[in-house]
Coordinates of C-alpha atoms and ligand atoms in Angstrom, one line a residue:
Chain A
X3 CA 6.9 -133.4 -54.0
X4 CA 3.5 -134.9 -54.4
X5 CA 2.7 -134.0 -50.8
X6 CA 3.9 -130.5 -51.5
X7 CA 1.7 -130.1 -54.6
X8 CA -1.2 -131.6 -52.8
X9 CA -0.9 -129.1 -50.0
X10 CA -0.6 -126.3 -52.4
X11 CA -3.7 -127.3 -54.2
X12 CA -5.8 -127.8 -51.1
X13 CA -4.3 -124.5 -49.8
X14 CA -5.7 -122.8 -53.0
X15 CA -9.1 -124.3 -52.2
X16 CA -9.3 -123.1 -48.6
X17 CA -7.7 -119.8 -49.9
X18 CA -10.7 -119.4 -52.1
X19 CA -13.0 -119.3 -49.1
X20 CA -10.9 -116.7 -47.4
X21 CA -10.9 -114.8 -50.6
X22 CA -14.6 -114.6 -50.9
X23 CA -15.0 -113.3 -47.4
X24 CA -12.1 -111.0 -47.9
X25 CA -13.9 -109.7 -51.0
X26 CA -16.9 -108.8 -48.9
X27 CA -14.7 -107.0 -46.4
X28 CA -12.9 -105.0 -49.1
X29 CA -16.2 -104.2 -50.7
X30 CA -17.6 -102.5 -47.6
X31 CA -14.3 -100.8 -46.9
X32 CA -14.1 -99.5 -50.4
X33 CA -17.7 -98.3 -50.4
X34 CA -17.9 -96.9 -46.9
X35 CA -14.4 -96.7 -45.3
X36 CA -15.6 -99.1 -42.5
X37 CA -14.0 -102.4 -41.6
X38 CA -16.9 -104.7 -40.8
X39 CA -16.0 -107.1 -38.1
X40 CA -19.4 -108.7 -38.4
X41 CA -18.9 -109.7 -42.0
X42 CA -18.3 -113.4 -41.1
X43 CA -21.2 -113.6 -38.7
X44 CA -23.5 -112.0 -41.2
X45 CA -22.4 -114.6 -43.7
X46 CA -23.0 -117.4 -41.1
X47 CA -26.5 -116.0 -40.4
X48 CA -27.4 -116.0 -44.1
X49 CA -26.2 -119.5 -44.4
X50 CA -28.6 -120.5 -41.7
X51 CA -31.4 -118.9 -43.7
X52 CA -30.3 -121.0 -46.6
X53 CA -30.2 -124.1 -44.4
X54 CA -33.8 -123.4 -43.3
X55 CA -35.0 -123.1 -46.9
X56 CA -33.2 -126.3 -48.0
X57 CA -34.8 -128.0 -45.0
X58 CA -38.2 -126.9 -46.2
X59 CA -37.5 -128.6 -49.5
X60 CA -36.5 -125.6 -51.6
X61 CA -34.1 -126.7 -54.5
X62 CA -30.5 -125.8 -54.0
X63 CA -30.0 -123.1 -56.6
X64 CA -33.3 -121.4 -55.8
X65 CA -32.2 -121.3 -52.2
X66 CA -28.8 -120.0 -53.3
X67 CA -30.1 -117.0 -55.1
X68 CA -32.9 -116.3 -52.6
X69 CA -30.3 -116.3 -49.8
X70 CA -28.1 -113.9 -51.8
X71 CA -31.2 -111.6 -52.2
X72 CA -32.2 -111.9 -48.5
X73 CA -28.6 -111.2 -47.4
X74 CA -28.6 -108.1 -49.6
X75 CA -31.8 -106.9 -47.9
X76 CA -30.3 -107.7 -44.5
X77 CA -27.2 -105.7 -45.4
X78 CA -29.4 -102.7 -46.4
X79 CA -31.4 -102.9 -43.2
X80 CA -28.4 -103.2 -41.0
X81 CA -26.8 -100.2 -42.6
X82 CA -29.9 -98.1 -42.3
X83 CA -30.8 -99.0 -38.7
X84 CA -27.4 -99.7 -37.0
X85 CA -24.6 -98.1 -39.0
X86 CA -26.2 -94.9 -40.3
X87 CA -26.8 -93.4 -36.8
X88 CA -23.1 -93.7 -36.0
X89 CA -21.9 -92.8 -39.6
X90 CA -20.3 -89.6 -38.6
X91 CA -19.1 -90.8 -35.2
X92 CA -15.4 -91.5 -34.7
X93 CA -14.0 -94.6 -36.3
X94 CA -13.7 -96.4 -32.9
X95 CA -17.4 -96.1 -32.3
X96 CA -18.1 -97.7 -35.7
X97 CA -15.7 -100.5 -35.0
X98 CA -17.4 -101.2 -31.7
X99 CA -20.8 -101.2 -33.4
X100 CA -19.6 -103.8 -35.9
X101 CA -18.2 -105.8 -33.1
X102 CA -21.6 -105.6 -31.4
X103 CA -23.2 -106.8 -34.6
X104 CA -20.9 -109.8 -34.5
X105 CA -22.0 -110.8 -31.1
X106 CA -25.7 -110.2 -31.8
X107 CA -25.7 -112.3 -35.0
X108 CA -23.9 -115.0 -33.2
X109 CA -26.3 -115.2 -30.3
X110 CA -29.4 -114.8 -32.4
X111 CA -28.2 -117.7 -34.6
X112 CA -27.5 -119.8 -31.6
X113 CA -30.8 -119.0 -30.1
X114 CA -32.8 -119.8 -33.2
X115 CA -30.9 -122.7 -34.6
X116 CA -28.9 -123.9 -31.5
X117 CA -25.1 -124.5 -31.4
X118 CA -25.3 -128.0 -32.6
X119 CA -23.4 -128.6 -35.9
X120 CA -25.6 -129.1 -39.0
X121 CA -24.4 -130.6 -42.2
X122 CA -24.8 -128.3 -45.2
X123 CA -24.9 -129.6 -48.7
X124 CA -22.6 -128.7 -51.6
X125 CA -24.1 -128.1 -55.0
X126 CA -21.1 -129.8 -56.6
X127 CA -20.5 -133.6 -56.9
X128 CA -18.8 -135.2 -54.0
X129 CA -16.4 -137.4 -56.1
X130 CA -12.9 -136.2 -56.2
X131 CA -11.1 -135.1 -59.3
X132 CA -7.7 -136.6 -60.2
X133 CA -5.3 -134.3 -61.7
X134 CA -2.1 -136.3 -62.3
X135 CA -0.8 -137.3 -58.9
X136 CA -3.0 -134.9 -57.0
X137 CA -6.6 -135.2 -55.9
X138 CA -8.9 -132.2 -55.8
X139 CA -12.4 -132.2 -54.4
X140 CA -15.1 -131.2 -56.9
X141 CA -16.4 -128.8 -54.2
X142 CA -13.1 -127.1 -54.0
X143 CA -13.0 -126.5 -57.8
X144 CA -16.6 -125.3 -57.7
X145 CA -16.0 -123.0 -54.8
X146 CA -13.0 -121.4 -56.4
X147 CA -14.9 -120.9 -59.6
X148 CA -17.8 -119.3 -57.8
X149 CA -15.3 -116.9 -56.1
X150 CA -13.7 -116.0 -59.4
X151 CA -17.1 -115.4 -61.0
X152 CA -18.1 -113.2 -58.1
X153 CA -14.9 -111.3 -58.5
X154 CA -15.5 -110.7 -62.1
X155 CA -19.1 -109.6 -61.5
X156 CA -17.8 -107.2 -58.8
X157 CA -15.2 -105.8 -61.1
X158 CA -17.6 -105.3 -64.0
X159 CA -20.2 -103.7 -61.7
X160 CA -17.7 -101.2 -60.3
X161 CA -16.0 -100.5 -63.6
X162 CA -18.8 -100.4 -66.1
X163 CA -22.1 -99.5 -64.5
X164 CA -23.1 -95.9 -63.5
X165 CA -24.2 -97.1 -60.1
X166 CA -20.8 -98.7 -59.5
X167 CA -19.1 -95.5 -60.5
X168 CA -21.4 -93.5 -58.2
X169 CA -20.5 -95.9 -55.3
X170 CA -16.8 -95.4 -55.9
X171 CA -17.3 -91.6 -56.1
X172 CA -19.3 -91.5 -52.9
X173 CA -16.7 -93.5 -51.1
X174 CA -13.8 -91.4 -52.2
X175 CA -15.3 -88.0 -52.0
X176 CA -18.7 -87.7 -50.3
X177 CA -18.9 -83.9 -50.5
X178 CA -18.2 -83.7 -54.2
X179 CA -20.5 -86.6 -54.8
X180 CA -23.4 -84.8 -53.2
X181 CA -22.6 -81.7 -55.2
X182 CA -22.9 -84.0 -58.3
X183 CA -26.3 -85.1 -57.2
X184 CA -25.3 -88.6 -55.9
X185 CA -27.2 -89.7 -52.8
X186 CA -24.3 -90.7 -50.8
X187 CA -26.1 -92.4 -47.9
X188 CA -28.0 -94.5 -50.4
X189 CA -24.7 -95.6 -52.0
X190 CA -23.3 -96.6 -48.5
X191 CA -26.4 -98.6 -47.9
X192 CA -26.0 -100.4 -51.3
X193 CA -22.4 -101.2 -50.3
X194 CA -23.5 -102.9 -47.2
X195 CA -26.2 -104.8 -49.2
X196 CA -23.7 -106.0 -51.8
X197 CA -21.1 -107.0 -49.2
X198 CA -23.7 -109.0 -47.3
X199 CA -24.7 -110.7 -50.5
X200 CA -21.2 -111.7 -51.3
X201 CA -20.7 -112.8 -47.7
X202 CA -23.7 -115.1 -48.1
X203 CA -22.0 -116.7 -51.1
X204 CA -18.9 -117.2 -49.0
X205 CA -20.9 -118.7 -46.2
X206 CA -22.7 -121.2 -48.4
X207 CA -19.4 -122.3 -49.9
X208 CA -17.7 -122.7 -46.5
X209 CA -20.5 -124.5 -44.7
X210 CA -20.2 -127.8 -46.6
X211 CA -16.5 -128.0 -45.5
X212 CA -16.7 -126.8 -41.9
X213 CA -20.3 -127.8 -41.2
X214 CA -22.8 -125.2 -40.2
X215 CA -22.7 -123.8 -36.6
X216 CA -22.8 -120.3 -35.2
X217 CA -19.0 -120.1 -34.7
X218 CA -18.1 -121.5 -38.1
X219 CA -16.8 -118.2 -39.4
X220 CA -14.6 -117.3 -36.4
X221 CA -11.3 -118.6 -37.7
X222 CA -12.1 -117.9 -41.3
X223 CA -12.8 -114.3 -40.6
X224 CA -9.3 -113.9 -39.2
X225 CA -7.8 -115.5 -42.3
X226 CA -10.0 -113.2 -44.5
X227 CA -8.6 -110.2 -42.6
X228 CA -5.1 -111.5 -43.3
X229 CA -6.1 -111.9 -46.9
X230 CA -7.5 -108.5 -47.2
X231 CA -4.6 -106.9 -45.4
X232 CA -2.1 -108.7 -47.6
X233 CA -3.9 -107.9 -50.8
X234 CA -4.6 -104.4 -49.7
X235 CA -7.9 -103.3 -48.4
X236 CA -8.5 -101.2 -51.5
X237 CA -8.0 -103.9 -54.1
X238 CA -10.7 -106.6 -54.7
X239 CA -8.3 -108.6 -57.0
X240 CA -5.6 -108.3 -54.3
X241 CA -8.0 -109.6 -51.7
X242 CA -8.6 -112.7 -53.8
X243 CA -4.9 -113.3 -54.4
X244 CA -4.2 -112.5 -50.8
X245 CA -6.8 -115.2 -49.8
X246 CA -5.1 -117.8 -51.9
X247 CA -1.6 -116.9 -50.7
X248 CA -2.8 -117.1 -47.1
X249 CA -4.6 -120.4 -47.7
X250 CA -1.4 -121.9 -49.3
X251 CA 0.9 -120.5 -46.6
X252 CA -1.3 -121.8 -43.8
X253 CA -1.3 -125.3 -45.3
X254 CA 2.4 -125.4 -46.0
X255 CA 3.4 -124.1 -42.6
X256 CA 1.0 -126.5 -41.0
X257 CA 2.6 -129.4 -42.9
X258 CA 6.3 -128.6 -42.8
X259 CA 6.9 -126.6 -39.7
X260 CA 6.5 -129.2 -37.0
X261 CA 5.9 -127.2 -33.9
X262 CA 3.1 -125.3 -35.5
X263 CA 1.1 -128.3 -36.7
X264 CA -2.7 -127.8 -37.0
X265 CA -3.3 -126.2 -33.6
X266 CA -1.2 -123.1 -34.1
X267 CA -2.1 -122.6 -37.7
X268 CA -4.3 -119.5 -36.8
X269 CA -1.2 -117.7 -35.6
X270 CA 0.0 -117.8 -39.2
X271 CA -2.8 -115.5 -40.1
X272 CA -2.0 -113.1 -37.3
X273 CA 1.7 -113.2 -38.2
X274 CA 0.8 -112.2 -41.8
X275 CA -1.4 -109.4 -40.7
X276 CA 1.3 -108.0 -38.4
X277 CA 4.1 -108.4 -40.9
X278 CA 2.1 -106.7 -43.7
X279 CA 1.1 -103.8 -41.5
X280 CA 4.7 -103.3 -40.4
X281 CA 6.3 -103.7 -43.8
X282 CA 3.8 -102.6 -46.3
X283 CA 0.6 -101.2 -44.7
X284 CA -1.1 -100.7 -48.1
X285 CA -0.8 -104.5 -48.9
X286 CA 0.5 -105.9 -52.1
X287 CA -1.9 -104.2 -54.5
X288 CA -3.6 -101.5 -52.4
X289 CA -3.4 -97.8 -52.9
X290 CA -1.8 -95.8 -50.2
X291 CA -4.7 -94.3 -48.3
X292 CA -4.6 -90.6 -48.2
X293 CA -6.6 -89.2 -45.4
X294 CA -8.1 -85.8 -46.2
X295 CA -8.9 -83.6 -43.3
Chain B
X23 CA -36.4 -60.4 -67.4
X24 CA -37.1 -62.3 -64.1
X25 CA -34.3 -63.3 -61.9
X26 CA -32.9 -66.9 -62.1
X27 CA -31.6 -66.7 -58.6
X28 CA -33.0 -64.7 -55.8
X29 CA -31.5 -64.8 -52.3
X30 CA -33.3 -63.0 -49.5
X31 CA -32.1 -62.4 -46.0
X32 CA -29.9 -65.6 -46.1
X33 CA -28.4 -66.7 -42.8
X34 CA -26.2 -69.7 -42.3
X35 CA -24.6 -71.5 -39.4
X36 CA -21.7 -73.8 -38.7
X37 CA -22.9 -75.6 -35.6
X38 CA -23.8 -72.6 -33.3
X39 CA -21.6 -70.1 -35.1
X40 CA -23.5 -67.9 -37.5
X41 CA -21.5 -67.2 -40.6
X42 CA -24.1 -65.3 -42.8
X43 CA -26.2 -62.5 -41.3
X44 CA -28.9 -61.8 -43.9
X45 CA -27.3 -61.8 -47.4
X46 CA -29.6 -60.7 -50.2
X47 CA -28.9 -60.5 -53.9
X48 CA -30.4 -61.6 -57.2
X49 CA -29.1 -62.7 -60.6
X50 CA -30.4 -62.3 -64.1
X51 CA -30.3 -65.2 -66.4
X52 CA -27.2 -65.5 -68.6
X53 CA -25.3 -63.0 -66.3
X54 CA -22.0 -63.4 -64.5
X55 CA -22.0 -62.2 -60.9
X56 CA -18.9 -62.2 -58.7
X57 CA -18.8 -62.3 -54.9
X58 CA -15.8 -60.5 -53.5
X59 CA -14.5 -60.3 -50.0
X60 CA -11.6 -61.0 -47.7
X61 CA -10.7 -64.4 -46.4
X62 CA -13.4 -65.7 -44.0
X63 CA -16.0 -63.1 -45.2
X64 CA -18.5 -65.8 -46.0
X65 CA -18.2 -66.2 -49.8
X66 CA -17.8 -70.0 -49.7
X67 CA -20.6 -70.2 -47.1
X68 CA -22.9 -68.3 -49.5
X69 CA -22.4 -70.9 -52.2
X70 CA -22.7 -73.8 -49.7
X71 CA -26.0 -72.3 -48.4
X72 CA -27.4 -72.2 -52.0
X73 CA -26.4 -75.8 -52.4
X74 CA -28.0 -76.7 -49.0
X75 CA -24.7 -78.0 -47.7
X76 CA -25.2 -76.2 -44.4
X77 CA -28.0 -75.1 -42.1
X78 CA -29.7 -71.9 -43.3
X79 CA -32.6 -69.6 -42.8
X80 CA -34.1 -67.1 -45.3
X81 CA -35.3 -67.7 -48.8
X82 CA -33.6 -68.8 -51.9
X83 CA -35.5 -69.0 -55.2
X84 CA -34.2 -70.7 -58.3
X85 CA -36.1 -69.9 -61.4
X86 CA -39.0 -68.7 -59.3
X87 CA -39.3 -71.8 -57.0
X88 CA -38.1 -72.1 -53.4
X89 CA -35.1 -74.3 -53.1
X90 CA -34.1 -73.4 -49.5
X91 CA -35.9 -76.5 -48.1
X92 CA -34.6 -78.9 -50.7
X93 CA -31.8 -81.5 -50.4
X94 CA -28.5 -80.8 -52.1
X95 CA -29.1 -83.7 -54.6
X96 CA -32.4 -82.3 -55.6
X97 CA -31.0 -78.8 -56.1
X98 CA -28.3 -80.3 -58.3
X99 CA -31.0 -82.1 -60.3
X100 CA -32.7 -78.8 -61.0
X101 CA -29.5 -77.6 -62.8
X102 CA -27.3 -76.0 -60.2
X103 CA -23.7 -77.1 -60.6
X104 CA -21.4 -76.3 -57.7
X105 CA -17.6 -76.5 -58.3
X106 CA -16.4 -76.3 -54.7
X107 CA -13.3 -74.5 -53.4
X108 CA -10.3 -76.8 -53.7
X109 CA -11.9 -78.3 -56.9
X110 CA -13.4 -81.4 -55.3
X111 CA -11.6 -83.7 -57.8
X112 CA -12.2 -87.4 -57.5
X113 CA -8.5 -88.3 -57.4
X114 CA -8.9 -92.0 -57.6
X115 CA -11.2 -91.9 -60.6
X116 CA -10.1 -91.3 -64.2
X117 CA -10.6 -88.0 -65.9
X118 CA -13.5 -89.5 -67.9
X119 CA -15.1 -91.0 -64.8
X120 CA -14.9 -87.6 -63.1
X121 CA -16.9 -86.1 -66.0
X122 CA -19.3 -89.0 -65.9
X123 CA -19.9 -88.3 -62.2
X124 CA -20.8 -84.8 -63.1
X125 CA -23.5 -86.0 -65.4
X126 CA -25.0 -88.4 -62.8
X127 CA -28.1 -86.3 -62.2
X128 CA -29.1 -86.3 -65.9
X129 CA -31.1 -88.9 -67.7
X130 CA -30.7 -87.8 -71.3
X131 CA -28.0 -90.1 -72.7
X132 CA -27.6 -88.4 -76.1
X133 CA -27.2 -85.0 -74.4
X134 CA -24.5 -86.4 -72.1
X135 CA -22.6 -87.6 -75.1
X136 CA -22.8 -84.2 -76.7
X137 CA -21.6 -82.6 -73.6
X138 CA -18.6 -84.9 -73.4
X139 CA -17.7 -83.6 -76.8
X140 CA -18.2 -80.0 -75.8
X141 CA -16.1 -80.3 -72.6
X142 CA -13.3 -82.1 -74.6
X143 CA -13.5 -79.3 -77.2
X144 CA -13.2 -76.6 -74.5
X145 CA -10.4 -78.5 -72.7
X146 CA -8.5 -80.6 -75.2
X147 CA -6.0 -81.6 -72.5
X148 CA -8.8 -83.5 -70.7
X149 CA -9.4 -85.5 -73.9
X150 CA -5.7 -86.4 -74.1
X151 CA -5.7 -87.5 -70.5
X152 CA -9.1 -89.0 -70.3
X153 CA -7.9 -92.5 -69.2
X154 CA -5.5 -91.1 -66.6
X155 CA -6.3 -90.9 -62.9
X156 CA -7.4 -87.4 -62.0
X157 CA -4.9 -87.3 -59.2
X158 CA -2.1 -87.3 -61.7
X159 CA -3.2 -84.0 -63.3
X160 CA -1.6 -80.7 -62.6
X161 CA -3.4 -78.1 -60.6
X162 CA -4.6 -76.2 -63.7
X163 CA -5.7 -79.4 -65.4
X164 CA -7.6 -80.4 -62.3
X165 CA -9.4 -77.0 -62.2
X166 CA -10.3 -77.5 -65.9
X167 CA -11.6 -80.9 -64.9
X168 CA -13.6 -79.4 -62.1
X169 CA -15.2 -76.9 -64.4
X170 CA -15.8 -79.6 -67.0
X171 CA -17.5 -81.8 -64.3
X172 CA -19.8 -78.9 -63.5
X173 CA -20.6 -78.4 -67.2
X174 CA -21.5 -82.1 -67.6
X175 CA -24.7 -81.3 -65.6
X176 CA -25.6 -79.0 -68.5
X177 CA -26.3 -76.5 -65.7
X178 CA -28.5 -73.4 -65.8
X179 CA -26.5 -72.0 -62.9
X180 CA -22.8 -72.6 -62.3
X181 CA -21.4 -71.9 -58.9
X182 CA -17.6 -71.5 -59.0
X183 CA -15.6 -71.2 -55.8
X184 CA -12.1 -69.6 -56.4
X185 CA -11.2 -71.3 -59.6
X186 CA -7.9 -69.4 -59.6
X187 CA -6.7 -70.7 -56.3
X188 CA -3.1 -71.8 -56.4
X189 CA -2.7 -71.6 -60.2
X190 CA -0.1 -69.8 -62.3
X191 CA -1.4 -66.5 -63.9
X192 CA -1.3 -67.8 -67.4
X193 CA -3.4 -70.8 -66.5
X194 CA -5.8 -68.6 -64.7
X195 CA -6.2 -66.4 -67.7
X196 CA -6.9 -69.4 -69.9
X197 CA -9.6 -70.7 -67.5
X198 CA -11.2 -67.3 -67.3
X199 CA -11.3 -67.0 -71.1
X200 CA -13.0 -70.3 -71.2
X201 CA -15.5 -69.3 -68.6
X202 CA -16.4 -66.3 -70.7
X203 CA -16.8 -68.5 -73.7
X204 CA -19.1 -70.9 -71.8
X205 CA -21.2 -68.1 -70.6
X206 CA -21.5 -66.6 -74.1
X207 CA -22.0 -69.8 -76.1
X208 CA -24.4 -71.7 -73.8
X209 CA -25.9 -68.9 -71.8
X210 CA -25.0 -70.5 -68.4
X211 CA -25.5 -68.1 -65.5
X212 CA -22.4 -68.0 -63.4
X213 CA -21.9 -67.1 -59.8
X214 CA -18.2 -66.7 -59.2
X215 CA -16.4 -66.4 -55.9
X216 CA -12.9 -65.0 -56.4
X217 CA -10.0 -63.7 -54.4
X218 CA -8.5 -62.2 -57.5
X219 CA -10.8 -59.2 -57.7
X220 CA -9.3 -57.6 -60.8
X221 CA -9.9 -60.7 -62.9
X222 CA -13.3 -61.3 -61.5
X223 CA -14.5 -57.8 -62.1
X224 CA -13.2 -58.0 -65.6
X225 CA -15.3 -61.1 -66.3
X226 CA -18.4 -60.4 -64.3
X227 CA -21.2 -57.9 -65.2
X228 CA -22.3 -57.5 -61.6
X229 CA -20.5 -57.8 -58.3
X230 CA -21.1 -57.6 -54.6
X231 CA -18.8 -57.4 -51.7
X232 CA -19.2 -59.4 -48.5
X233 CA -17.8 -58.6 -45.1
X234 CA -18.3 -60.8 -42.1
X235 CA -21.4 -62.4 -43.5
X236 CA -23.1 -59.2 -44.8
X237 CA -23.3 -57.6 -48.2
X238 CA -21.7 -54.2 -47.8
X239 CA -21.7 -53.1 -51.4
X240 CA -23.2 -54.2 -54.7
X241 CA -23.6 -53.0 -58.3
X242 CA -22.3 -53.3 -61.8
X243 CA -18.7 -54.4 -62.1
X244 CA -17.7 -51.2 -63.7
X245 CA -19.1 -49.2 -60.7
X246 CA -17.2 -51.3 -58.2
X247 CA -14.0 -51.2 -60.2
X248 CA -14.0 -47.4 -60.0
X249 CA -14.9 -47.3 -56.4
X250 CA -12.0 -45.9 -54.3
X251 CA -12.5 -48.2 -51.3
X252 CA -12.6 -51.3 -53.5
X253 CA -9.6 -50.2 -55.5
X254 CA -7.5 -49.7 -52.4
X255 CA -8.6 -52.9 -50.6
X256 CA -9.1 -55.4 -53.3
X257 CA -7.4 -54.1 -56.5
X258 CA -4.3 -52.7 -54.8
X259 CA -3.8 -49.4 -56.7
Ligands
LIG324 N1 -16.5 -75.9 -41.6 C1 -16.5 -74.8 -40.8 N2 -16.8 -74.8 -39.5 C2 -16.9 -73.7 -38.8 N3 -16.7 -72.5 -39.2 C3 -16.5 -72.3 -40.5 C4 -16.4 -73.4 -41.4 N4 -16.1 -73.0 -42.6 C5 -16.1 -71.7 -42.5 N5 -16.3 -71.2 -41.3 C6 -16.3 -69.9 -40.8 O1 -17.3 -69.2 -41.5 C7 -16.8 -67.9 -41.9 C8 -17.0 -67.7 -43.4 O2 -16.1 -68.7 -44.0 P1 -16.0 -68.8 -45.6 O3 -17.4 -68.8 -46.1 O4 -15.3 -70.1 -45.8 O5 -15.2 -67.6 -46.0 P2 -14.6 -67.2 -47.5 O6 -15.2 -65.9 -47.7 O7 -13.1 -67.1 -47.3 O8 -15.0 -68.3 -48.4 C9 -15.4 -67.8 -41.4 O9 -15.4 -67.1 -40.2 C10 -15.0 -69.2 -41.1 O10 -14.1 -69.3 -40.1
LIG325 MG1 -13.8 -69.6 -49.5

């Protein structure tokens, strides 16, 4: 029983990481209808920026917020220079462009910072917290809290601010939005900026666990996809819950199903993606997407 | 009185296909003008051209100033509200959020609050349903919401594209009565595109008829109503 509980709790912790990246995916999808395959690599790249700042002696929280701001700018620039030119192209072209972004981020990071793993600090204490029979790392608790705070901020932004409303309007009905005076392309750009900023948060929370290297987001991105698919690509709350479910499922399957073990754990993510797409394509909490033509 | 909208030799294209071949007309402030014409004549295109949603040539003046080189969003900010054909409802937003989107281009908070009250007074059903998703409204309610969204701009010119489309006759009458009231109470100039020529001519003071992208007839509504050709082709008696 204790092993089970322990696996559930650490599953929730890793799930939090998937959740934060899934949140960024959902964010761009909501704002722009694009699934950004480079989300994880953009997060990794931002985390390297943070690493460089920390290395230069900048205090952690200053680095944290500066990185979020830089990532936001990076997101804006990428949208403006790379995505906007293909904005009205068929969906496949956009997918290919985001795949290209993935590769480019990866190679540039490798070129600047090399492929050697680098330790990345956690802002939370390293001593574990005992909760009855189970042990939880303080970083895990901190990282889950950060994810939840980000989710709340995101929710409040979209729900209660005029710009959040304009972003939703622009995503749902660009023509009507323009006729209401909303600068749709500016909203799309903002969506990329915000998603990149949230991705950076995810990167900085992941790096202390997996250690920093250009491929650190590879597996996580697939779990994040599973999380977003499970929760529904249209539901930020669903993405977070999806992330936690995926994290727990991954841990339990890895522990209890012998032949899967740790090596085949990634297939759990793919299995989840495929099953959800077959059984309930909109995910647990998503809206059915109605395509207008 | 000087014209609030002056359109001269307006041409418009969809890709390489020319849809308007030199449309000219002008509108007096506080007037209601209707554009009549068969399906595919170029009525929607005329409104889209005014809102800069497609490529055009020719001149368009709003309140004396050229707007034909401006971006859609800037034209809206000048006070031109365009309620598109098919209503353009934001289905996934609530009724209240739809109205809020309509007020996006404005910066006067207190005025926006007043206009919420005004729209809810004109369309009490929207007040009842203000927290509902717009996608759950009936067709008639959605059309009311679309007009309400346009009014939230506190527009000086309201472009309406087939507000009667797909609605039951009683609902259409209700909406047209409200359009008249809006025009009389707040002096909004209305440019109305309508398939239902009889209703449109009854509401409008001026009208013109478009055929394949050209104005073929224009004048006071009364004149057009009594014109034999119009009667046969568009009024059906
Ligand atoms: N999006 C479009 N792409 C290409 N041609 C179009 C488009 N919309 C309208 N047209 C063409 O332009 C002409 C005018 O259409 P429109 O203005 O929509 O007519 P209506 O008077 O019925 O509103 C028609 O011949 C129509 O086929
Ligand atoms: Mg039309």
